[in-house]
Coordinates of C-alpha atoms and ligand atoms in Angstrom, one line a residue:
Chain A
M1 CA -28.1 -6.1 -11.6
V2 CA -29.7 -2.8 -10.8
E3 CA -28.1 0.6 -10.4
W4 CA -28.7 3.0 -7.5
N5 CA -27.1 6.3 -6.6
Y6 CA -25.0 6.7 -3.5
N7 CA -24.7 10.5 -3.1
T8 CA -24.4 12.2 0.3
E9 CA -24.0 15.8 1.2
Y10 CA -21.2 16.0 3.7
R11 CA -20.8 18.8 6.1
H12 CA -17.0 18.9 6.2
S13 CA -15.7 21.2 8.9
Y14 CA -12.1 22.2 9.1
A15 CA -12.5 22.5 12.8
E16 CA -9.1 23.1 14.5
D17 CA -7.5 23.4 11.0
S18 CA -9.7 26.4 10.2
P19 CA -7.1 29.2 10.8
F20 CA -5.1 27.8 7.9
F21 CA -8.0 28.1 5.5
T22 CA -9.0 31.5 6.7
A23 CA -5.5 32.8 6.3
L24 CA -5.5 31.8 2.6
G25 CA -8.0 34.6 2.0
K26 CA -5.5 37.1 3.5
G27 CA -2.7 35.9 1.2
K28 CA -0.9 34.0 4.0
L29 CA 0.3 30.5 4.3
I30 CA 0.2 29.2 7.9
G31 CA 2.3 26.3 9.2
S32 CA 2.9 25.0 12.7
K33 CA 5.7 24.9 15.2
C34 CA 5.7 22.4 18.1
K35 CA 5.7 24.1 21.5
S36 CA 8.0 21.5 23.0
C37 CA 10.2 19.9 20.4
G38 CA 10.3 22.9 18.0
F39 CA 9.6 20.9 14.8
K40 CA 8.3 23.2 12.1
Y41 CA 5.5 21.9 9.9
G42 CA 5.0 23.0 6.3
T43 CA 1.4 21.7 6.5
Y44 CA -0.8 23.0 9.3
R45 CA -1.5 20.8 12.2
K46 CA -2.6 21.7 15.7
Y47 CA -0.7 18.9 17.5
C48 CA 2.8 17.5 16.9
M49 CA 3.1 14.1 15.3
Y50 CA 6.2 13.4 17.4
C51 CA 5.3 14.4 20.9
G52 CA 1.6 15.1 20.8
S53 CA 2.2 18.7 22.1
E54 CA 0.2 21.6 20.9
T55 CA 1.7 23.7 18.2
D56 CA 1.9 27.5 17.6
D57 CA 0.8 29.0 14.2
I58 CA 3.8 30.3 12.2
E59 CA 3.8 32.2 8.9
L60 CA 5.4 30.2 6.1
P61 CA 7.6 31.9 3.4
L62 CA 5.7 32.3 0.2
Q63 CA 8.6 31.1 -1.9
G64 CA 9.9 27.6 -1.9
K65 CA 11.4 24.8 -4.1
I66 CA 9.9 21.8 -5.8
H67 CA 10.7 18.7 -3.7
S68 CA 8.8 16.4 -6.1
F69 CA 6.2 16.7 -8.8
T70 CA 3.8 14.7 -11.0
T71 CA 1.5 15.6 -13.9
C72 CA -1.8 13.7 -13.8
Y73 CA -3.5 12.7 -17.0
Y74 CA -6.1 10.7 -15.2
S75 CA -7.7 11.3 -11.8
G76 CA -10.7 10.5 -9.6
E77 CA -14.2 11.3 -11.1
T78 CA -14.4 14.6 -9.2
F79 CA -11.4 16.1 -11.0
R80 CA -11.9 14.6 -14.4
G81 CA -12.4 18.0 -15.9
D82 CA -9.1 19.3 -14.5
V83 CA -6.7 16.9 -16.3
P84 CA -3.9 17.3 -17.0
Y85 CA -2.8 19.0 -13.8
T86 CA 0.4 19.1 -11.9
L87 CA 0.9 18.4 -8.2
V88 CA 4.0 19.4 -6.3
L89 CA 5.4 18.9 -2.8
V90 CA 6.9 22.2 -1.8
E91 CA 9.9 22.6 0.5
F92 CA 10.2 25.9 2.3
P93 CA 13.5 27.3 3.7
G94 CA 13.9 26.7 7.4
I95 CA 10.8 24.5 7.6
D96 CA 11.1 20.8 8.5
S97 CA 8.3 19.3 6.4
L98 CA 6.5 19.8 3.1
F99 CA 3.3 21.1 1.6
M100 CA 1.3 19.6 -1.2
S101 CA -0.2 21.9 -3.8
R102 CA -1.1 22.4 -7.5
L103 CA 1.6 23.9 -9.8
F104 CA 0.7 25.9 -12.9
M105 CA 3.5 26.2 -15.4
R106 CA 3.9 28.9 -18.0
N107 CA 3.6 27.6 -21.6
G108 CA 6.5 25.4 -22.6
E109 CA 8.1 25.2 -19.2
K110 CA 8.7 21.9 -17.4
P111 CA 8.8 21.4 -13.7
E112 CA 12.0 20.2 -12.1
I113 CA 13.1 19.2 -8.7
G114 CA 14.8 22.2 -7.0
M115 CA 13.0 24.8 -9.1
D116 CA 12.0 28.0 -7.2
I117 CA 8.3 28.4 -7.0
V118 CA 6.0 31.0 -5.4
A119 CA 2.6 30.9 -3.8
Q120 CA -0.4 32.6 -5.5
F121 CA -3.8 33.0 -3.9
K122 CA -7.2 32.9 -5.5
K123 CA -9.1 36.2 -5.5
F124 CA -12.4 34.5 -4.6
Q125 CA -12.0 32.1 -1.8
T126 CA -13.4 28.6 -2.3
F127 CA -12.4 27.7 1.3
T128 CA -10.5 24.7 0.1
V129 CA -6.8 24.0 0.0
N130 CA -7.0 25.1 -3.7
D131 CA -7.2 28.7 -2.6
V132 CA -3.4 28.6 -2.8
Y133 CA -1.4 27.3 -5.7
F134 CA 2.2 27.7 -7.0
V135 CA 3.8 29.1 -10.1
P136 CA 7.5 29.4 -11.1
A137 CA 9.2 32.2 -9.2
Chain B
M1 CA 8.8 -7.8 24.9
V2 CA 8.3 -11.1 26.7
D3 CA 8.0 -14.0 24.3
N4 CA 5.4 -16.1 26.0
Q5 CA 3.3 -16.7 22.9
R6 CA 2.2 -20.0 21.4
K7 CA 3.5 -21.0 18.0
V8 CA 1.1 -20.3 15.1
Y9 CA 0.7 -22.4 11.9
M10 CA -1.1 -21.8 8.7
I11 CA -2.8 -25.1 7.9
A12 CA -5.0 -24.2 4.9
G13 CA -5.7 -21.6 2.4
G14 CA -8.0 -20.8 -0.6
M15 CA -8.9 -18.1 -3.0
T16 CA -11.2 -17.3 -5.8
P17 CA -9.8 -16.4 -9.2
F18 CA -9.5 -12.6 -9.3
K19 CA -11.7 -10.9 -11.9
K20 CA -12.3 -7.4 -13.1
I21 CA -16.1 -7.8 -12.7
N22 CA -17.9 -10.7 -11.1
F23 CA -21.6 -10.0 -11.0
K24 CA -22.4 -13.7 -10.8
E25 CA -21.2 -14.0 -7.2
D26 CA -21.4 -11.6 -4.3
F27 CA -18.7 -11.1 -1.7
R28 CA -20.3 -13.7 0.6
L29 CA -20.2 -16.4 -2.1
N30 CA -16.6 -15.4 -3.0
V31 CA -15.6 -15.9 0.7
K32 CA -17.5 -19.2 0.7
H33 CA -15.8 -20.5 -2.4
S34 CA -12.4 -19.6 -1.0
L35 CA -13.2 -21.3 2.3
D36 CA -14.7 -24.4 0.6
Y37 CA -11.4 -24.8 -1.2
A38 CA -9.3 -24.5 2.0
L39 CA -11.5 -26.9 3.9
K40 CA -11.4 -29.5 1.2
D41 CA -7.7 -29.2 0.9
S42 CA -7.1 -29.7 4.6
G43 CA -9.8 -32.2 5.4
M44 CA -11.3 -29.8 7.9
K45 CA -15.0 -28.9 8.6
T46 CA -16.6 -25.6 9.3
G47 CA -17.2 -26.7 12.8
D48 CA -13.5 -27.1 13.4
I49 CA -13.1 -23.3 13.2
D50 CA -13.2 -21.4 16.6
G51 CA -13.7 -17.9 15.2
S52 CA -12.8 -15.5 12.4
V53 CA -11.3 -12.2 11.4
S54 CA -12.8 -10.5 8.3
A55 CA -11.0 -8.1 6.1
Y56 CA -12.4 -5.6 3.6
F57 CA -11.2 -2.1 3.0
S58 CA -14.1 0.1 1.9
D59 CA -17.8 0.4 2.9
H60 CA -18.1 2.8 0.0
L61 CA -16.8 0.3 -2.6
Q62 CA -18.9 -2.5 -1.0
G63 CA -22.1 -0.5 -0.6
Q64 CA -22.9 -2.7 2.4
L65 CA -21.9 -2.0 5.9
I66 CA -20.9 -4.7 8.4
A67 CA -20.3 -6.9 5.4
G68 CA -18.0 -9.1 7.6
A69 CA -20.9 -10.3 9.7
M70 CA -22.9 -11.0 6.6
S71 CA -20.1 -13.2 5.3
N72 CA -19.7 -14.8 8.6
D73 CA -23.2 -16.1 8.8
F74 CA -23.2 -17.1 5.1
I75 CA -20.2 -19.5 5.7
G76 CA -21.7 -21.1 8.8
L77 CA -19.8 -19.2 11.5
A78 CA -22.7 -17.4 13.2
G79 CA -22.4 -17.7 16.9
K80 CA -18.6 -17.7 16.8
P81 CA -16.4 -14.8 17.8
S82 CA -15.5 -12.5 14.8
K83 CA -14.2 -9.1 14.2
R84 CA -13.4 -6.9 11.2
I85 CA -10.0 -5.4 10.6
E86 CA -9.5 -2.4 8.3
G87 CA -6.2 -0.8 7.3
G88 CA -6.3 0.4 3.7
G89 CA -4.3 -1.8 1.4
A90 CA -2.8 -3.5 4.4
T91 CA -6.2 -4.7 5.5
G92 CA -5.6 -8.3 4.5
G93 CA -2.1 -8.4 5.9
L94 CA -3.3 -6.9 9.2
A95 CA -6.2 -9.3 9.5
F96 CA -3.9 -12.2 8.9
Q97 CA -1.8 -10.9 11.8
T98 CA -4.8 -10.5 14.0
A99 CA -5.7 -14.1 13.4
Y100 CA -2.1 -14.9 14.3
E101 CA -2.6 -13.0 17.6
E102 CA -5.8 -14.9 18.4
I103 CA -3.8 -18.2 18.2
A104 CA -0.6 -16.9 19.8
S105 CA -2.5 -15.5 22.8
G106 CA -4.4 -18.7 23.3
T107 CA -7.8 -17.1 22.7
M108 CA -8.5 -19.6 19.8
D109 CA -7.0 -22.9 18.6
T110 CA -8.1 -22.3 15.0
C111 CA -8.9 -19.0 13.4
L112 CA -10.1 -18.2 9.9
A113 CA -8.8 -15.0 8.3
Y114 CA -10.7 -14.0 5.2
G115 CA -10.6 -11.0 3.0
F116 CA -12.7 -9.8 0.1
E117 CA -13.4 -6.7 -2.0
N118 CA -15.8 -6.2 -4.9
M119 CA -14.4 -3.1 -6.7
S120 CA -16.6 -3.4 -9.8
H121 CA -19.6 -1.8 -8.1
V122 CA -18.2 1.5 -9.2
G123 CA -16.3 2.6 -12.4
T124 CA -12.6 3.2 -12.4
W125 CA -12.7 7.0 -12.1
R126 CA -15.2 6.8 -9.3
G127 CA -13.1 4.1 -7.7
N128 CA -10.1 6.3 -7.8
D129 CA -12.1 9.0 -6.0
I130 CA -13.2 6.6 -3.3
I131 CA -9.7 5.3 -2.8
A132 CA -8.3 8.9 -2.7
L133 CA -10.6 9.5 0.3
G134 CA -8.0 7.4 2.0
S135 CA -5.8 10.5 2.0
D136 CA -6.3 13.7 4.1
A137 CA -9.7 14.9 3.0
S138 CA -8.9 18.5 3.9
F139 CA -5.3 18.9 2.6
D140 CA -4.7 16.2 0.0
Y141 CA -7.9 15.0 -1.7
P142 CA -9.3 18.4 -2.8
L143 CA -6.1 19.0 -4.8
G144 CA -7.2 16.4 -7.3
G145 CA -5.6 13.8 -5.0
F146 CA -5.6 10.3 -6.4
Y147 CA -3.4 7.5 -5.4
T148 CA -1.4 7.1 -8.5
A149 CA -0.4 10.8 -8.1
Y150 CA 0.8 10.2 -4.6
Y151 CA 2.9 7.2 -5.6
A152 CA 4.1 9.1 -8.6
L153 CA 5.4 11.9 -6.3
M154 CA 7.3 9.3 -4.4
A155 CA 8.6 7.6 -7.6
T156 CA 9.8 11.0 -9.0
R157 CA 11.8 11.6 -5.8
H158 CA 13.1 8.0 -5.8
M159 CA 14.4 8.5 -9.3
Y160 CA 16.0 11.9 -8.3
E161 CA 17.7 10.5 -5.1
F162 CA 18.9 7.2 -6.5
G163 CA 18.8 7.4 -10.3
T164 CA 16.1 4.8 -10.6
T165 CA 14.7 4.7 -14.2
E166 CA 11.3 4.2 -15.8
K167 CA 12.8 1.3 -17.7
Q168 CA 13.7 -0.4 -14.4
M169 CA 10.1 0.2 -13.3
A170 CA 8.9 -1.3 -16.5
M171 CA 10.9 -4.5 -15.9
V172 CA 8.9 -5.1 -12.8
S173 CA 5.7 -5.0 -14.8
V174 CA 7.1 -7.4 -17.4
K175 CA 8.2 -9.8 -14.7
N176 CA 4.9 -9.8 -12.8
H177 CA 2.6 -10.0 -15.9
G178 CA 4.8 -12.7 -17.3
N179 CA 4.8 -14.7 -14.1
A180 CA 1.0 -14.6 -14.1
M181 CA 0.9 -16.5 -17.4
H182 CA 1.3 -19.7 -15.4
N183 CA -1.3 -18.8 -12.7
P184 CA -4.9 -19.7 -13.5
Y185 CA -6.1 -17.5 -10.5
A186 CA -4.5 -14.4 -12.1
Q187 CA -6.6 -11.6 -13.6
A188 CA -4.1 -10.2 -16.1
P189 CA -1.5 -12.6 -17.4
M190 CA 0.4 -10.9 -20.2
N191 CA 3.5 -11.5 -22.3
I192 CA 4.7 -8.0 -22.6
T193 CA 8.0 -6.1 -23.2
V194 CA 9.6 -3.2 -21.5
E195 CA 8.6 -1.2 -24.6
D196 CA 5.0 -2.1 -24.2
V197 CA 5.0 -0.7 -20.7
M198 CA 7.0 2.4 -21.7
N199 CA 4.4 3.0 -24.5
S200 CA 1.3 2.5 -22.4
P201 CA -0.7 5.7 -21.6
V202 CA 0.9 8.0 -19.0
V203 CA -1.4 8.2 -16.0
S204 CA 0.6 10.4 -13.7
T205 CA 4.2 11.1 -14.6
P206 CA 6.3 8.9 -14.4
I207 CA 3.7 6.2 -13.9
K208 CA 2.0 4.6 -16.9
M209 CA -1.0 2.3 -17.2
L210 CA 1.1 -0.9 -17.2
D211 CA 2.9 0.2 -14.0
I212 CA -0.3 0.1 -12.0
C213 CA -2.1 -2.7 -10.2
L214 CA -5.5 -3.9 -11.0
M215 CA -8.9 -3.3 -9.4
S216 CA -10.5 -6.7 -8.7
D217 CA -13.4 -8.7 -7.4
G218 CA -12.3 -11.7 -5.3
A219 CA -11.7 -13.3 -1.9
A220 CA -9.0 -15.2 -0.1
C221 CA -8.8 -17.0 3.2
A222 CA -6.3 -18.6 5.5
I223 CA -6.9 -21.0 8.4
L224 CA -4.4 -20.6 11.3
A225 CA -4.0 -23.0 14.1
S226 CA -2.0 -23.8 17.3
E227 CA 0.7 -26.5 17.2
D228 CA -1.5 -29.2 18.7
V229 CA -4.3 -28.6 16.1
A230 CA -1.8 -28.2 13.3
K231 CA -0.4 -31.7 14.1
S232 CA -3.9 -33.3 14.1
Y233 CA -4.4 -32.6 10.4
S234 CA -2.8 -34.6 7.7
G235 CA -1.8 -31.7 5.5
K236 CA 1.5 -29.9 5.6
P237 CA 1.4 -27.0 8.0
V238 CA 3.6 -23.9 7.6
L239 CA 4.9 -22.0 10.6
I240 CA 4.2 -18.3 10.8
R241 CA 7.5 -17.4 12.3
S242 CA 6.9 -13.8 13.2
I243 CA 4.8 -10.7 12.4
G244 CA 5.8 -7.0 12.3
S245 CA 3.9 -3.9 11.6
S246 CA 4.3 -0.1 11.7
S247 CA 2.7 3.2 10.7
D248 CA 3.6 6.5 9.3
T249 CA 2.0 9.9 8.7
M250 CA -1.1 9.8 6.5
R251 CA 0.1 12.9 4.6
L252 CA 3.1 12.5 2.4
A253 CA 3.9 16.2 3.2
D254 CA 4.4 15.4 6.8
R255 CA 7.2 12.7 6.3
P256 CA 10.3 13.7 8.1
F257 CA 14.0 13.9 6.9
G258 CA 15.9 11.9 9.5
E259 CA 18.1 8.8 9.7
V260 CA 17.5 5.4 8.3
P261 CA 16.4 2.7 10.8
L262 CA 19.2 0.2 10.1
L263 CA 19.0 -3.5 9.7
P264 CA 21.7 -5.7 11.3
N265 CA 23.5 -6.0 7.9
E266 CA 23.6 -2.2 7.4
N267 CA 25.7 0.6 8.9
T268 CA 25.4 4.4 9.2
D269 CA 28.2 5.0 6.7
M270 CA 26.0 3.5 3.9
Y271 CA 23.5 6.3 4.3
S272 CA 25.5 9.3 5.5
N273 CA 23.9 11.7 3.0
L274 CA 20.4 10.2 2.8
K275 CA 17.6 12.1 4.5
Y276 CA 15.0 9.5 5.5
P277 CA 12.3 8.6 4.7
G278 CA 11.3 11.9 2.9
V279 CA 8.9 10.8 0.2
H280 CA 11.3 8.4 -1.5
S281 CA 10.9 5.5 0.9
F282 CA 8.4 3.8 3.1
R283 CA 9.5 4.1 6.7
A284 CA 6.7 2.0 8.0
G285 CA 7.7 -0.9 5.7
R286 CA 11.3 -0.7 7.0
L287 CA 10.1 -0.7 10.6
A288 CA 7.6 -3.5 10.1
A289 CA 10.3 -5.6 8.4
R290 CA 12.8 -4.8 11.2
M291 CA 10.3 -5.9 13.8
A292 CA 9.5 -9.2 12.0
Y293 CA 13.2 -9.9 11.4
G294 CA 14.1 -9.2 15.1
K295 CA 11.5 -11.7 16.3
A296 CA 12.6 -14.3 13.8
G297 CA 16.3 -13.8 14.5
I298 CA 17.0 -12.8 10.9
T299 CA 20.2 -10.7 10.6
N300 CA 20.7 -10.7 6.8
P301 CA 17.3 -10.7 5.0
E302 CA 19.1 -10.7 1.6
K303 CA 20.5 -14.1 2.3
E304 CA 17.9 -15.5 4.8
I305 CA 14.7 -14.9 2.8
D306 CA 14.0 -17.3 0.0
F307 CA 11.1 -15.4 -1.7
A308 CA 8.7 -12.6 -1.1
E309 CA 5.3 -11.4 -1.9
L310 CA 5.7 -7.6 -2.0
Y311 CA 3.0 -4.9 -2.3
D312 CA 3.5 -4.0 -6.0
A313 CA 0.5 -1.5 -6.1
Y314 CA 2.9 0.3 -8.6
T315 CA 6.1 -1.0 -10.2
S316 CA 7.9 1.8 -8.3
S317 CA 6.6 0.5 -5.0
E318 CA 8.0 -3.0 -5.6
I319 CA 11.4 -1.4 -6.2
Q320 CA 11.0 0.7 -3.1
A321 CA 10.0 -2.4 -1.1
Y322 CA 13.2 -4.3 -2.1
E323 CA 15.0 -1.6 -0.2
D324 CA 12.6 -1.2 2.7
M325 CA 12.8 -5.0 3.3
G326 CA 16.6 -4.9 3.1
F327 CA 16.9 -7.2 0.1
C328 CA 19.4 -4.6 -1.1
P329 CA 20.7 -1.2 0.3
Y330 CA 18.6 1.9 -0.3
G331 CA 19.2 3.2 -3.8
H332 CA 19.9 -0.2 -5.3
G333 CA 16.3 -1.3 -5.9
G334 CA 16.4 -0.4 -9.6
K335 CA 19.5 -2.5 -10.1
F336 CA 18.0 -5.4 -8.1
I337 CA 15.3 -5.9 -10.8
E338 CA 17.7 -5.0 -13.6
D339 CA 20.1 -7.8 -12.4
G340 CA 17.2 -10.2 -12.5
R341 CA 17.5 -11.0 -8.8
S342 CA 13.7 -10.8 -8.2
M343 CA 12.9 -12.9 -11.3
L344 CA 11.5 -16.4 -11.0
D345 CA 15.0 -17.8 -11.5
G346 CA 16.7 -15.1 -9.4
D347 CA 18.2 -15.5 -6.0
L348 CA 15.3 -13.8 -4.3
P349 CA 12.2 -14.2 -6.4
V350 CA 9.4 -11.6 -5.8
N351 CA 5.7 -11.9 -6.7
M352 CA 6.1 -15.3 -8.5
E353 CA 2.3 -15.5 -9.1
G354 CA 2.0 -12.0 -10.6
G355 CA 1.5 -9.8 -7.5
L356 CA -1.1 -7.0 -7.4
Q357 CA -0.1 -6.0 -10.9
A358 CA -1.2 -9.2 -12.6
S359 CA -2.7 -11.7 -10.2
G360 CA -5.1 -9.0 -8.9
H361 CA -5.9 -6.5 -6.1
A362 CA -9.2 -7.1 -4.4
I363 CA -8.0 -4.9 -1.6
G364 CA -9.2 -6.7 1.6
A365 CA -8.3 -10.1 0.0
T366 CA -4.8 -9.0 -1.2
G367 CA -2.7 -9.5 2.0
I368 CA -4.4 -12.9 2.5
M369 CA -3.9 -13.9 -1.1
Q370 CA -0.2 -13.3 -0.5
A371 CA -0.3 -15.6 2.5
V372 CA -2.0 -18.3 0.5
Y373 CA 0.6 -18.1 -2.3
A374 CA 3.4 -18.2 0.3
F375 CA 1.7 -21.1 2.0
W376 CA 1.6 -23.1 -1.2
Q377 CA 5.2 -22.2 -2.0
L378 CA 6.5 -23.3 1.4
Q379 CA 4.4 -26.5 1.2
G380 CA 5.8 -27.2 -2.2
T381 CA 2.3 -27.6 -3.6
I382 CA 2.2 -25.0 -6.3
H383 CA 1.7 -27.7 -8.9
K384 CA -1.3 -29.1 -7.1
H385 CA -3.0 -25.7 -6.8
L386 CA -2.0 -23.9 -10.0
G387 CA -1.9 -27.0 -12.2
N388 CA 1.8 -26.6 -13.1
S389 CA 5.1 -26.2 -11.4
R390 CA 6.5 -23.2 -13.3
L391 CA 6.1 -20.8 -10.4
Q392 CA 7.3 -23.1 -7.7
V393 CA 10.4 -21.7 -5.9
K394 CA 12.9 -24.6 -5.5
N395 CA 12.7 -26.0 -2.0
P396 CA 12.0 -22.7 -0.2
Q397 CA 12.5 -22.6 3.6
R398 CA 11.4 -19.0 4.4
G399 CA 9.1 -16.5 2.7
L400 CA 8.0 -12.9 3.5
I401 CA 4.7 -11.3 2.8
H402 CA 4.2 -7.5 2.8
S403 CA 1.4 -5.1 2.3
H404 CA 0.7 -1.4 2.9
A405 CA -2.1 1.1 3.3
G406 CA -2.1 4.6 1.8
T407 CA 1.4 5.7 0.9
G408 CA 2.7 3.5 3.8
A409 CA 0.5 4.8 6.6
Y410 CA 0.2 1.2 7.9
E411 CA 2.5 -1.6 6.8
A412 CA 2.4 -5.3 7.7
V413 CA 5.2 -7.8 7.2
S414 CA 4.9 -11.5 8.1
I415 CA 7.6 -14.2 7.9
M416 CA 6.5 -17.8 7.1
E417 CA 8.6 -21.0 7.2
A418 CA 8.5 -24.5 6.0
V419 CA 8.5 -27.1 8.8
Ligands
ZN501 ZN1 6.8 18.1 19.1

């Protein structure tokens, strides 16, 4: 057995999803609304998963509720230094689908389904989905 | 759909034992060993096979592209038609269905479906990373995405909607590890208690170490054939009665909140307040099952299925699958295990050989491993292949195999019957 490294620098473009990532720098969460069926997405997508129609950008509320959560004590290698961390699925009022994000609790608090949470934005943009995260409202 | 297809039989199967690390044999030799077993068992020769379908999930895990073609020439099938099928954790299940289609359509009279994965090339943490790339690389993975977390988000919501408990999840682990005690192919046979599972390290709340499937090295294969060919071999063929598959959004966050696709033994009143699938259930699993049941004429799966090999990547997902497959109504999955119904001596045994939890999960091989176990069960030959009869379901007539990709982005359900 021999060992060899398998590292590759990927050029990952957000392409048609770029408006979402740009908006995070302006403190805005952008979702999508289907032009033909009206379905409102909590996670940005340029085309509707039901009818394939193009969507319009919509501004999402910054406050929502915890739909589900989990605290990770293990992870993939890349995030090994981050454990433990908490992931949430966020439901927004009036929006038909969810958004996945990290949740940061204040000391001693425990996440619960239905808890009100609010979006926070990183000061210095990393241009990843981590530019937004949630805290208890 | 016009039903003008030919009947398809499984006439042989084989697999390697599943191991955590197997540096003594590469994927090609794993495939060959599983095939040698199947050929010997059925009295067939390599030359009797018209073509093949290969199944492996990840080029990143394998470190070798076009590994299907490499296996193919290694086992003496160079020059015969072959293709690779990939569909995450459903890879093996979908490859089995592709081989079915080769026979049903009349393209081939015998087709070999083989699957393999060698997950030990990378460490567990790196393996988690690679598998997590099977989620949206822009919106999910960079959050610290990893599959246990995604299934944990689903389990948390299942517990909230239906009152499922961590203890019920632990019972699945106890059952599957215990069953594997009688299976020499299994990677992790264990006599454990609910307390052992509850006390194992928390990986991603509420999922603990002993709620999670294994990462394995191994291979499995199934030889499928037309009716005429099946009759010409002395072994005991098993009918593949029907296949079903479906898909759902890759991102959990995109899952809608609609109505339950009902099975014939269900009605809308049962689910008047349930928003479906949300993240508590696997819609693709339900739709795949419904398709397979429709084609097989099954109207009450709870009564008409004698055993099942379900995709227990996590103990929670086995409970969810009881419901998706219609073995019990939505919300009753926890009670289904608690009442012992999926135990070896229950009325609908599930994962008798240990499932992904204890038998092993060499991703591309898994769906085919399930087919091989179901084949032996329906043949009544568990004793011959495992060296004891402890896991043999009594006189089974019909079994179901089920696998999924991602958090149910693809799902495959196949129904097999004794003849
Ligand atoms: Zn639409």
